[in-house]
mmCIF file of C-alpha atoms in Angstrom:
data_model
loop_
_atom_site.group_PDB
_atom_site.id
_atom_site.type_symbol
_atom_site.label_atom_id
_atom_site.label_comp_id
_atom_site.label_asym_id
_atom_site.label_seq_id
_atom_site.Cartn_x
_atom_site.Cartn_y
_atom_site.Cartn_z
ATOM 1 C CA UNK A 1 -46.472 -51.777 -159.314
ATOM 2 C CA UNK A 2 -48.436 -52.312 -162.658
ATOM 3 C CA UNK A 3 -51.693 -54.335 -162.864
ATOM 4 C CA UNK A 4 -50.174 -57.209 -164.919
ATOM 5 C CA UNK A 5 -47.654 -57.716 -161.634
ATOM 6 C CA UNK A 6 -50.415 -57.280 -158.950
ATOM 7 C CA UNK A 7 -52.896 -59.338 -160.997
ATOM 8 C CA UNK A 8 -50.105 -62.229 -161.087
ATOM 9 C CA UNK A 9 -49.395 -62.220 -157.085
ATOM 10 C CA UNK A 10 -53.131 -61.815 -156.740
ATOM 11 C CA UNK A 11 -53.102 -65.441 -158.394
ATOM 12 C CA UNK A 12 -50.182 -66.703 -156.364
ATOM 13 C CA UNK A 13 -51.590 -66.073 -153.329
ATOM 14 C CA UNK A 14 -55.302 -67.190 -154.304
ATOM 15 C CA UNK A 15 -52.995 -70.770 -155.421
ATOM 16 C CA UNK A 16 -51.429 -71.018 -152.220
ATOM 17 C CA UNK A 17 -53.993 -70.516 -150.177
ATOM 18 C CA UNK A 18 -56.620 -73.039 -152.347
ATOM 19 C CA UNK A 19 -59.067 -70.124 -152.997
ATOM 20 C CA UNK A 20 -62.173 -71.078 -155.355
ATOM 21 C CA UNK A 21 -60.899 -69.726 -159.070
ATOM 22 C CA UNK A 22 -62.817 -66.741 -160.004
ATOM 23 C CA UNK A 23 -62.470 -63.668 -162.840
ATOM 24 C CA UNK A 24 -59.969 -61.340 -161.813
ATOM 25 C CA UNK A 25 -60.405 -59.774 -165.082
ATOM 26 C CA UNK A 26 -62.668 -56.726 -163.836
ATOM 27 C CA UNK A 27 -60.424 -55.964 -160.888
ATOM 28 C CA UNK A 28 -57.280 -55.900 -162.723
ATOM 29 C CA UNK A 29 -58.129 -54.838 -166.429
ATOM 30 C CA UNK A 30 -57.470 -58.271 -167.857
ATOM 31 C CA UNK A 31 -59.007 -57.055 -171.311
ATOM 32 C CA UNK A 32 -57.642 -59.657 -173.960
ATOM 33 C CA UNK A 33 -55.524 -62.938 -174.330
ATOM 34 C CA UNK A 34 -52.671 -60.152 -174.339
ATOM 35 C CA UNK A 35 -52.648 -58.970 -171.310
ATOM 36 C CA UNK A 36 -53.824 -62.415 -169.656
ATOM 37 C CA UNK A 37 -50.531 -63.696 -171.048
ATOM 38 C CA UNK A 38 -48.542 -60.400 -169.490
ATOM 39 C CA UNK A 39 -49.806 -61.599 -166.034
ATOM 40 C CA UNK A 40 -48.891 -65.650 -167.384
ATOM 41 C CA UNK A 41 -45.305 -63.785 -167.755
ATOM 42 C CA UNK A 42 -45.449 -61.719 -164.379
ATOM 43 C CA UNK A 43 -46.660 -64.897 -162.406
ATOM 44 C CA UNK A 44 -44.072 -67.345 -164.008
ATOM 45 C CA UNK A 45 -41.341 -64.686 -163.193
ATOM 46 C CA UNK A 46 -42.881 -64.873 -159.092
ATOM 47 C CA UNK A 47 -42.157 -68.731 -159.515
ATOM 48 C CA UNK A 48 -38.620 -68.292 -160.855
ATOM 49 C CA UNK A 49 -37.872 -65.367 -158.430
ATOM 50 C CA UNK A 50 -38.114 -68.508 -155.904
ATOM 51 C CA UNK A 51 -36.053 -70.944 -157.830
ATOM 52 C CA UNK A 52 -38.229 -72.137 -160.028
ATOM 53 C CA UNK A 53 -36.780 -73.745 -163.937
ATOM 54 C CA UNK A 54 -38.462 -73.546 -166.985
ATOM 55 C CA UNK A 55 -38.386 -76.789 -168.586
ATOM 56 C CA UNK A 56 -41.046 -76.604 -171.253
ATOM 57 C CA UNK A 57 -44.564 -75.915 -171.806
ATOM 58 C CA UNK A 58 -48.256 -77.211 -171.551
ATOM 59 C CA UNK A 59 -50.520 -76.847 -174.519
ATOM 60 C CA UNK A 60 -54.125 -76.862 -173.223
ATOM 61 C CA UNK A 61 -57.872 -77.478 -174.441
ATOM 62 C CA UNK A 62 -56.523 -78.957 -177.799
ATOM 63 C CA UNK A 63 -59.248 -81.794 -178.095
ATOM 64 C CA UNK A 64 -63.284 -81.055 -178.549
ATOM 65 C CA UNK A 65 -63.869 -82.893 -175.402
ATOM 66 C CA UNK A 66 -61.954 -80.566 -173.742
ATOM 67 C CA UNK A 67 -63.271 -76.896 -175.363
ATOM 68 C CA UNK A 68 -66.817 -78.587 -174.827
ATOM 69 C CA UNK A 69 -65.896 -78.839 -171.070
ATOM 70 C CA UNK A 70 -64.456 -75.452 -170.306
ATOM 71 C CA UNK A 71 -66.377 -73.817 -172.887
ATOM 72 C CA UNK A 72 -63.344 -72.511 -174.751
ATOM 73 C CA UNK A 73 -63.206 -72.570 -178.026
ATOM 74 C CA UNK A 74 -59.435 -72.739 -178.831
ATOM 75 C CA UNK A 75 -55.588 -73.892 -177.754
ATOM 76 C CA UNK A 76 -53.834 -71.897 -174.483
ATOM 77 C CA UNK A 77 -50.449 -72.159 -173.391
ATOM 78 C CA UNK A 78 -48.432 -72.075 -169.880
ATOM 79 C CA UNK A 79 -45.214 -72.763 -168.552
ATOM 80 C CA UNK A 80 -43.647 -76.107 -167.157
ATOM 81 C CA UNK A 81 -41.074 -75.613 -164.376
ATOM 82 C CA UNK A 82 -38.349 -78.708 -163.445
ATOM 83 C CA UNK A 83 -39.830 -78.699 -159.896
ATOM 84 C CA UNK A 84 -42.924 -80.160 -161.456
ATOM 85 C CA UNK A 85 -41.604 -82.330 -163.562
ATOM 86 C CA UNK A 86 -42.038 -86.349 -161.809
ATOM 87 C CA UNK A 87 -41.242 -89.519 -163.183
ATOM 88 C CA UNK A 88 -43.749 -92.676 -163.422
ATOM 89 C CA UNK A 89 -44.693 -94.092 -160.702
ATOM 90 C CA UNK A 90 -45.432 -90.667 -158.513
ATOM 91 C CA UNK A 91 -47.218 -90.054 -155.421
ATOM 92 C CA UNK A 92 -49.194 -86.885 -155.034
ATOM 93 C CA UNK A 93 -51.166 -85.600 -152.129
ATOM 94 C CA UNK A 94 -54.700 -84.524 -152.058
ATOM 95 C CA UNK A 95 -53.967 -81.652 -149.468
ATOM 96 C CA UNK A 96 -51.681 -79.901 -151.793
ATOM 97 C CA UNK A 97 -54.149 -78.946 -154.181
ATOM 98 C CA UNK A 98 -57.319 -77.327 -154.506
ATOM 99 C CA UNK A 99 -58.960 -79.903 -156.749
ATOM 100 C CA UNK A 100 -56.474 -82.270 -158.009
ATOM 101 C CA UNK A 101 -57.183 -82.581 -161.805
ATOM 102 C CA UNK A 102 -55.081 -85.189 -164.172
ATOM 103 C CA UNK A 103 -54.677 -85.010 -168.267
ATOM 104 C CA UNK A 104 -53.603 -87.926 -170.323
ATOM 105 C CA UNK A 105 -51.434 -86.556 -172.697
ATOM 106 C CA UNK A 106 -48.366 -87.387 -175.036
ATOM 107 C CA UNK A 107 -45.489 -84.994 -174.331
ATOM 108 C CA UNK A 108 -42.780 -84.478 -176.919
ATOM 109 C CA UNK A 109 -39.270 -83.112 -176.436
ATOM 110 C CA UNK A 110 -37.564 -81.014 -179.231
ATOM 111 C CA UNK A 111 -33.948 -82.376 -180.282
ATOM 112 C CA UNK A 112 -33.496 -79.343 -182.204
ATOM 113 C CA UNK A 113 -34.264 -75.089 -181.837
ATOM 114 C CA UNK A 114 -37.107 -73.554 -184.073
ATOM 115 C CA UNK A 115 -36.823 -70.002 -184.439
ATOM 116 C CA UNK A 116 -39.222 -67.193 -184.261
ATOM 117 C CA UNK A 117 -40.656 -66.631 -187.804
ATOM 118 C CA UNK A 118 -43.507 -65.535 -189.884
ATOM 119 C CA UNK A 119 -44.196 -68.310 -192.140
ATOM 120 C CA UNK A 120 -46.202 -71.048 -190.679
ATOM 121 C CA UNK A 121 -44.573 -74.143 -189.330
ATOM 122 C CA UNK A 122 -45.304 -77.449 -191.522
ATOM 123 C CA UNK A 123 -46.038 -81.251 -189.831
ATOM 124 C CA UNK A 124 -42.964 -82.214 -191.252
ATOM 125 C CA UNK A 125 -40.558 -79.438 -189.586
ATOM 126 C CA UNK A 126 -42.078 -80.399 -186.191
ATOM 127 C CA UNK A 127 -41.499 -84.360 -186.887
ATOM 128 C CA UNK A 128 -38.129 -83.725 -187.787
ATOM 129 C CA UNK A 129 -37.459 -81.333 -184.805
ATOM 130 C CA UNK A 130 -38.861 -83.632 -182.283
ATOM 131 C CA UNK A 131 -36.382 -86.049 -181.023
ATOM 132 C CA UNK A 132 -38.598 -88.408 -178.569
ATOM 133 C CA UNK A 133 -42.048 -88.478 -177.150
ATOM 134 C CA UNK A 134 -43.967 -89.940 -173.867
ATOM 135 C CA UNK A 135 -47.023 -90.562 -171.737
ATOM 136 C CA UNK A 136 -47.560 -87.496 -169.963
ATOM 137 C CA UNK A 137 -49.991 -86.836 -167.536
ATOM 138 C CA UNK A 138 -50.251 -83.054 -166.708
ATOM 139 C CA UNK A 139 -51.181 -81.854 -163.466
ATOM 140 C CA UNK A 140 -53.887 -79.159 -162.963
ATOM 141 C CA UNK A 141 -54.935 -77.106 -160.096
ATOM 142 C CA UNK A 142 -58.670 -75.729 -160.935
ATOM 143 C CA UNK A 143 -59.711 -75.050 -157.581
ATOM 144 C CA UNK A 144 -62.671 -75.925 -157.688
ATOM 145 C CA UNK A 145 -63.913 -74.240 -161.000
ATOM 146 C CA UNK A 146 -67.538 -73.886 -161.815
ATOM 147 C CA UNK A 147 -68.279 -75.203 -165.339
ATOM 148 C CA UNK A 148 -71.759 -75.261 -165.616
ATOM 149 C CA UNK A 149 -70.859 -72.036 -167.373
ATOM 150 C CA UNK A 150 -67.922 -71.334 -169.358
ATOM 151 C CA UNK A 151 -64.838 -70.604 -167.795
ATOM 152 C CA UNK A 152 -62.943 -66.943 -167.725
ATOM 153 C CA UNK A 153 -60.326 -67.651 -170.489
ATOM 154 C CA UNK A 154 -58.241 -64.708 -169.629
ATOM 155 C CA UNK A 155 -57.983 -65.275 -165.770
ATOM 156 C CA UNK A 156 -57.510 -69.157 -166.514
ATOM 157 C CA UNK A 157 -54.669 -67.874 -169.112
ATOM 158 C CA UNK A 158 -52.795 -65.876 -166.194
ATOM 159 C CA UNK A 159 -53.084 -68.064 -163.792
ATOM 160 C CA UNK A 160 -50.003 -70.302 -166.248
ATOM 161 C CA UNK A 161 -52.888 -72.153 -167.496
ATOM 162 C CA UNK A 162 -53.429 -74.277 -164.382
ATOM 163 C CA UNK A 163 -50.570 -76.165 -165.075
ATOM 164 C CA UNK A 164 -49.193 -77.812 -161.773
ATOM 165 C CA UNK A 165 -46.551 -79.998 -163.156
ATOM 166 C CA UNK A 166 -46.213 -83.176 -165.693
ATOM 167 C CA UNK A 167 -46.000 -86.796 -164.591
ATOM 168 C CA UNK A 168 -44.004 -88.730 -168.260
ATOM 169 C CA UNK A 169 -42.859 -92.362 -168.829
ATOM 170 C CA UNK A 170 -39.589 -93.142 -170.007
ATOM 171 C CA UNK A 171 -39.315 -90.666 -173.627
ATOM 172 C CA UNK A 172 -38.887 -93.119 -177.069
ATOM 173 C CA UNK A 173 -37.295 -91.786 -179.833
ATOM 174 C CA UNK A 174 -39.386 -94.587 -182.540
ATOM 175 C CA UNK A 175 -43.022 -93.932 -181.776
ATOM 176 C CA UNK A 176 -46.377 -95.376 -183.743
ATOM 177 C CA UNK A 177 -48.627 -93.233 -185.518
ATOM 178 C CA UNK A 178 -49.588 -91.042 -182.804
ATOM 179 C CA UNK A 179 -53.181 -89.790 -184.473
ATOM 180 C CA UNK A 180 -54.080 -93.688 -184.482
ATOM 181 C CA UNK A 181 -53.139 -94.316 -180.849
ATOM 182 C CA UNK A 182 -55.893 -95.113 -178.179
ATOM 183 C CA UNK A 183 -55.756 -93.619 -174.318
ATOM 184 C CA UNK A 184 -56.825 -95.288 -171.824
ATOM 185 C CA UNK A 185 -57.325 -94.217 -168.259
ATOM 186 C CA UNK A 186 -57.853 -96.751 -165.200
ATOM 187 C CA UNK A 187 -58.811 -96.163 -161.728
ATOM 188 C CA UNK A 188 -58.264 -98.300 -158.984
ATOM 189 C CA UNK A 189 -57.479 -100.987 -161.923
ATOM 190 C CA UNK A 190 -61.249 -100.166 -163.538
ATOM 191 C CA UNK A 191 -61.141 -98.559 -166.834
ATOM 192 C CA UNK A 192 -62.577 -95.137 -166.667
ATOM 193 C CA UNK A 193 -62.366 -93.518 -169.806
ATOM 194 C CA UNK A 194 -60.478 -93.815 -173.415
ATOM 195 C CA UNK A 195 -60.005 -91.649 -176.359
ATOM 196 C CA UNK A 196 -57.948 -91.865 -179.402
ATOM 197 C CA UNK A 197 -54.998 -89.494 -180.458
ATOM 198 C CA UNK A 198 -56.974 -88.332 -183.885
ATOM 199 C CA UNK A 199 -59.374 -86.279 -180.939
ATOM 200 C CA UNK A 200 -56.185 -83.891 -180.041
ATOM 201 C CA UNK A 201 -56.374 -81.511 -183.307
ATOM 202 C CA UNK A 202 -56.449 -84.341 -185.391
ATOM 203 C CA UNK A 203 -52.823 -85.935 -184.183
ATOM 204 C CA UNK A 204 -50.892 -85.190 -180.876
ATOM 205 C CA UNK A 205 -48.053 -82.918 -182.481
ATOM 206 C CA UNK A 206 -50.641 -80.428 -184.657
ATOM 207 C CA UNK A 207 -50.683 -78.831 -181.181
ATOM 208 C CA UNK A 208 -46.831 -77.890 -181.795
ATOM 209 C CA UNK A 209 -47.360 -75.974 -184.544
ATOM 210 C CA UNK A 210 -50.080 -73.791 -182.925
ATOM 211 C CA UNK A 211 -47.403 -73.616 -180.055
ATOM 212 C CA UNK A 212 -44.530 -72.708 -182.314
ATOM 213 C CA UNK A 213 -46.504 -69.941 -183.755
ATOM 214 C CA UNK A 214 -47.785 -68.562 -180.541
ATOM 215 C CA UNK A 215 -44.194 -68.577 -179.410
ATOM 216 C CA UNK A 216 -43.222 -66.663 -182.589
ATOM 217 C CA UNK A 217 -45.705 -63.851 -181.848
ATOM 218 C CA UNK A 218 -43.712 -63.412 -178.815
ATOM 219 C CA UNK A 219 -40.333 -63.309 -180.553
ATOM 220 C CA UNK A 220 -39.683 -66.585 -178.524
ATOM 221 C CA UNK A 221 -37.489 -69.880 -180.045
ATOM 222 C CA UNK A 222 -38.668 -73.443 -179.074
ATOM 223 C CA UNK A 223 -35.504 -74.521 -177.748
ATOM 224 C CA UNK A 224 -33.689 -77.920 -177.853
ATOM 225 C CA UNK A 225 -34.456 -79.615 -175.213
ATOM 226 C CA UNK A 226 -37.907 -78.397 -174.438
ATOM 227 C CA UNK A 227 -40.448 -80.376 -173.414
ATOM 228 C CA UNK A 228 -44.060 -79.853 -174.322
ATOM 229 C CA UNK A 229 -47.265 -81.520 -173.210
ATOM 230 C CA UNK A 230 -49.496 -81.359 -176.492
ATOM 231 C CA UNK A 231 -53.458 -81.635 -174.484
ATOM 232 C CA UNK A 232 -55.902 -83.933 -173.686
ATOM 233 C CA UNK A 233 -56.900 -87.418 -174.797
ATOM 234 C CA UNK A 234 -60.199 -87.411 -173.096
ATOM 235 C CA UNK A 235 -61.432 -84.966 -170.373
ATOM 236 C CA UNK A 236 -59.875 -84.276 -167.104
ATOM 237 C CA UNK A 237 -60.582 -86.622 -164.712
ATOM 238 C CA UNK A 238 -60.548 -85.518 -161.038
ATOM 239 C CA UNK A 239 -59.159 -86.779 -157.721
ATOM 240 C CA UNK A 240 -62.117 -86.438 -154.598
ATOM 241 C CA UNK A 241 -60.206 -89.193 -152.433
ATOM 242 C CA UNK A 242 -57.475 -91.615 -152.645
ATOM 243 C CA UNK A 243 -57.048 -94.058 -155.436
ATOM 244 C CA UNK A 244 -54.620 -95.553 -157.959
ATOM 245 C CA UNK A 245 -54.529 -94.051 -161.634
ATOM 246 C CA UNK A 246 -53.043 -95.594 -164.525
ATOM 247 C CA UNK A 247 -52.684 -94.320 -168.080
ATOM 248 C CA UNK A 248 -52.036 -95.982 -170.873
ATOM 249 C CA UNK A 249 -51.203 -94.651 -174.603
ATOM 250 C CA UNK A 250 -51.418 -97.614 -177.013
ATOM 251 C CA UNK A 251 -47.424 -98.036 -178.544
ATOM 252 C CA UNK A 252 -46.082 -95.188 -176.408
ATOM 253 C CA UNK A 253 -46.055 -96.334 -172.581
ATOM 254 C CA UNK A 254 -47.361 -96.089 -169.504
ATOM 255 C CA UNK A 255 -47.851 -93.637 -166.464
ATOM 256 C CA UNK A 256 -48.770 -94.430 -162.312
ATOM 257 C CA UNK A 257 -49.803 -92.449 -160.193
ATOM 258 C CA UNK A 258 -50.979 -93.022 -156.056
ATOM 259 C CA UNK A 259 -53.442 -90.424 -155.063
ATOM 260 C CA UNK A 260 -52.488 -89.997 -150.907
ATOM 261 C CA UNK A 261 -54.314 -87.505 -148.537
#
């Protein structure tokens, strides 16, 4: 068995079994963002070995809020699988996770396939390619991470980028200027937090292009029909007990969701 395939059911079983996320970089030779993605691949292909669909992706720590939280300096990527994929309103369980984490985010869905290439991908190819957006709230597992120092990019990275599934509203295919939208995040009906769309790389698709190049590195297409979370308005906001969230994105829609033991 190679270290990319033990490293990624290392990580499955420290998931499962809600252990408190730690480097596995030393133990495994997790060297670069290249071989943290090889154990991304080896532990998506454990979660498809059981059934699991790929749907899409999750574009992470895109907003300055965000990269000052984790202390990470730049976009990561991870796979979205149709098990994980829940309509608004959704009930999720505190026991499921190790420390329940939610993202307001807009999530777009592509209407038509970009291919792999080597010339950069323009806001206006990704406008035109995008068929219909949404409130998405992604779902994140950090188990417990310890950010009073910054976290281990590459073991975060192989671990699918603690994605845990997407919560959208209904998709519309005539959206507002996204950049100038404000997010707005209530709990328990008390507004919590808010931030605007300009704070995710300047506007809520830029992400897409970084994603679209990433994916061309890997000789991978965006396909029609993929649906991609694009990162953070504000920062994540966690569930100790529980509660009733609601997010809002200004001209896009809404998103509930009951927090239950």
């Amino acid at each position: 068995m190679g270290k990319a395939r033990a490293a990624a059911e290392q990580l499955v079983f420290e998931n499962r079994q809600k252990v408190r996320f730690h480097s596995l970089c030393a133990e495994f030779g997790i060297h670069d963002l290249s071989a943290a993605y090889a154990v991304q691949d080896e532990f998506v292909k454990i979660l498809q070995s059981e059934g699991e669909v790929p749907v899409g992706y999750k574009i992470g720590l895109t907003s300055g809020a965000m990269q000052e939280m984790t202390g990470i300096p730049h976009p990561i990527s991870g796979v979205v699988h149709a098990s994980m994929v829940h309509s608004s309103p959704a009930t999720l369980h505190l026991a499921d996770y190790g420390r329940l984490g939610l993202e307001l985010e807009i999530a777009a869905r592509f209407g038509k396939t970009i291919q792999p290439r080597s010339v950069p991908l323009s806001m206006s190819e990704i406008v035109d390619a995008v068929e219909a957006v949404c409130v998405s709230i992604e779902i994140i597992d950090d188990r417990n991470a310890d950010y009073s120092t910054p976290l281990d990019l590459l073991t975060l990275v192989a671990e699918n980028s603690w994605n845990h599934g997407i919560v959208t509203s209904e998709f519309i295919s005539d959206w507002p200027d996204l950049a100038a939208c404000t997010g707005r995040i209530y709990r328990n009906g008390v507004l919590e937090s808010e931030g605007s769309g300009k704070d995710v790389l300047g506007h809520p698709l830029q992400p897409l292009i970084w994603l679209g190049e990433h994916l061309s590195r890997r000789s991978e297409p965006l396909t029609a029909g993929t649906v991609v979370t694009t990162g953070n308005f504000v920062r994540t906001v966690f569930a100790e007990a529980p509660c009733v969230f609601r997010f809002d994105i200004s001209g896009v829609g809404s998103v509930t969701i009951n927090v239950e033991n």
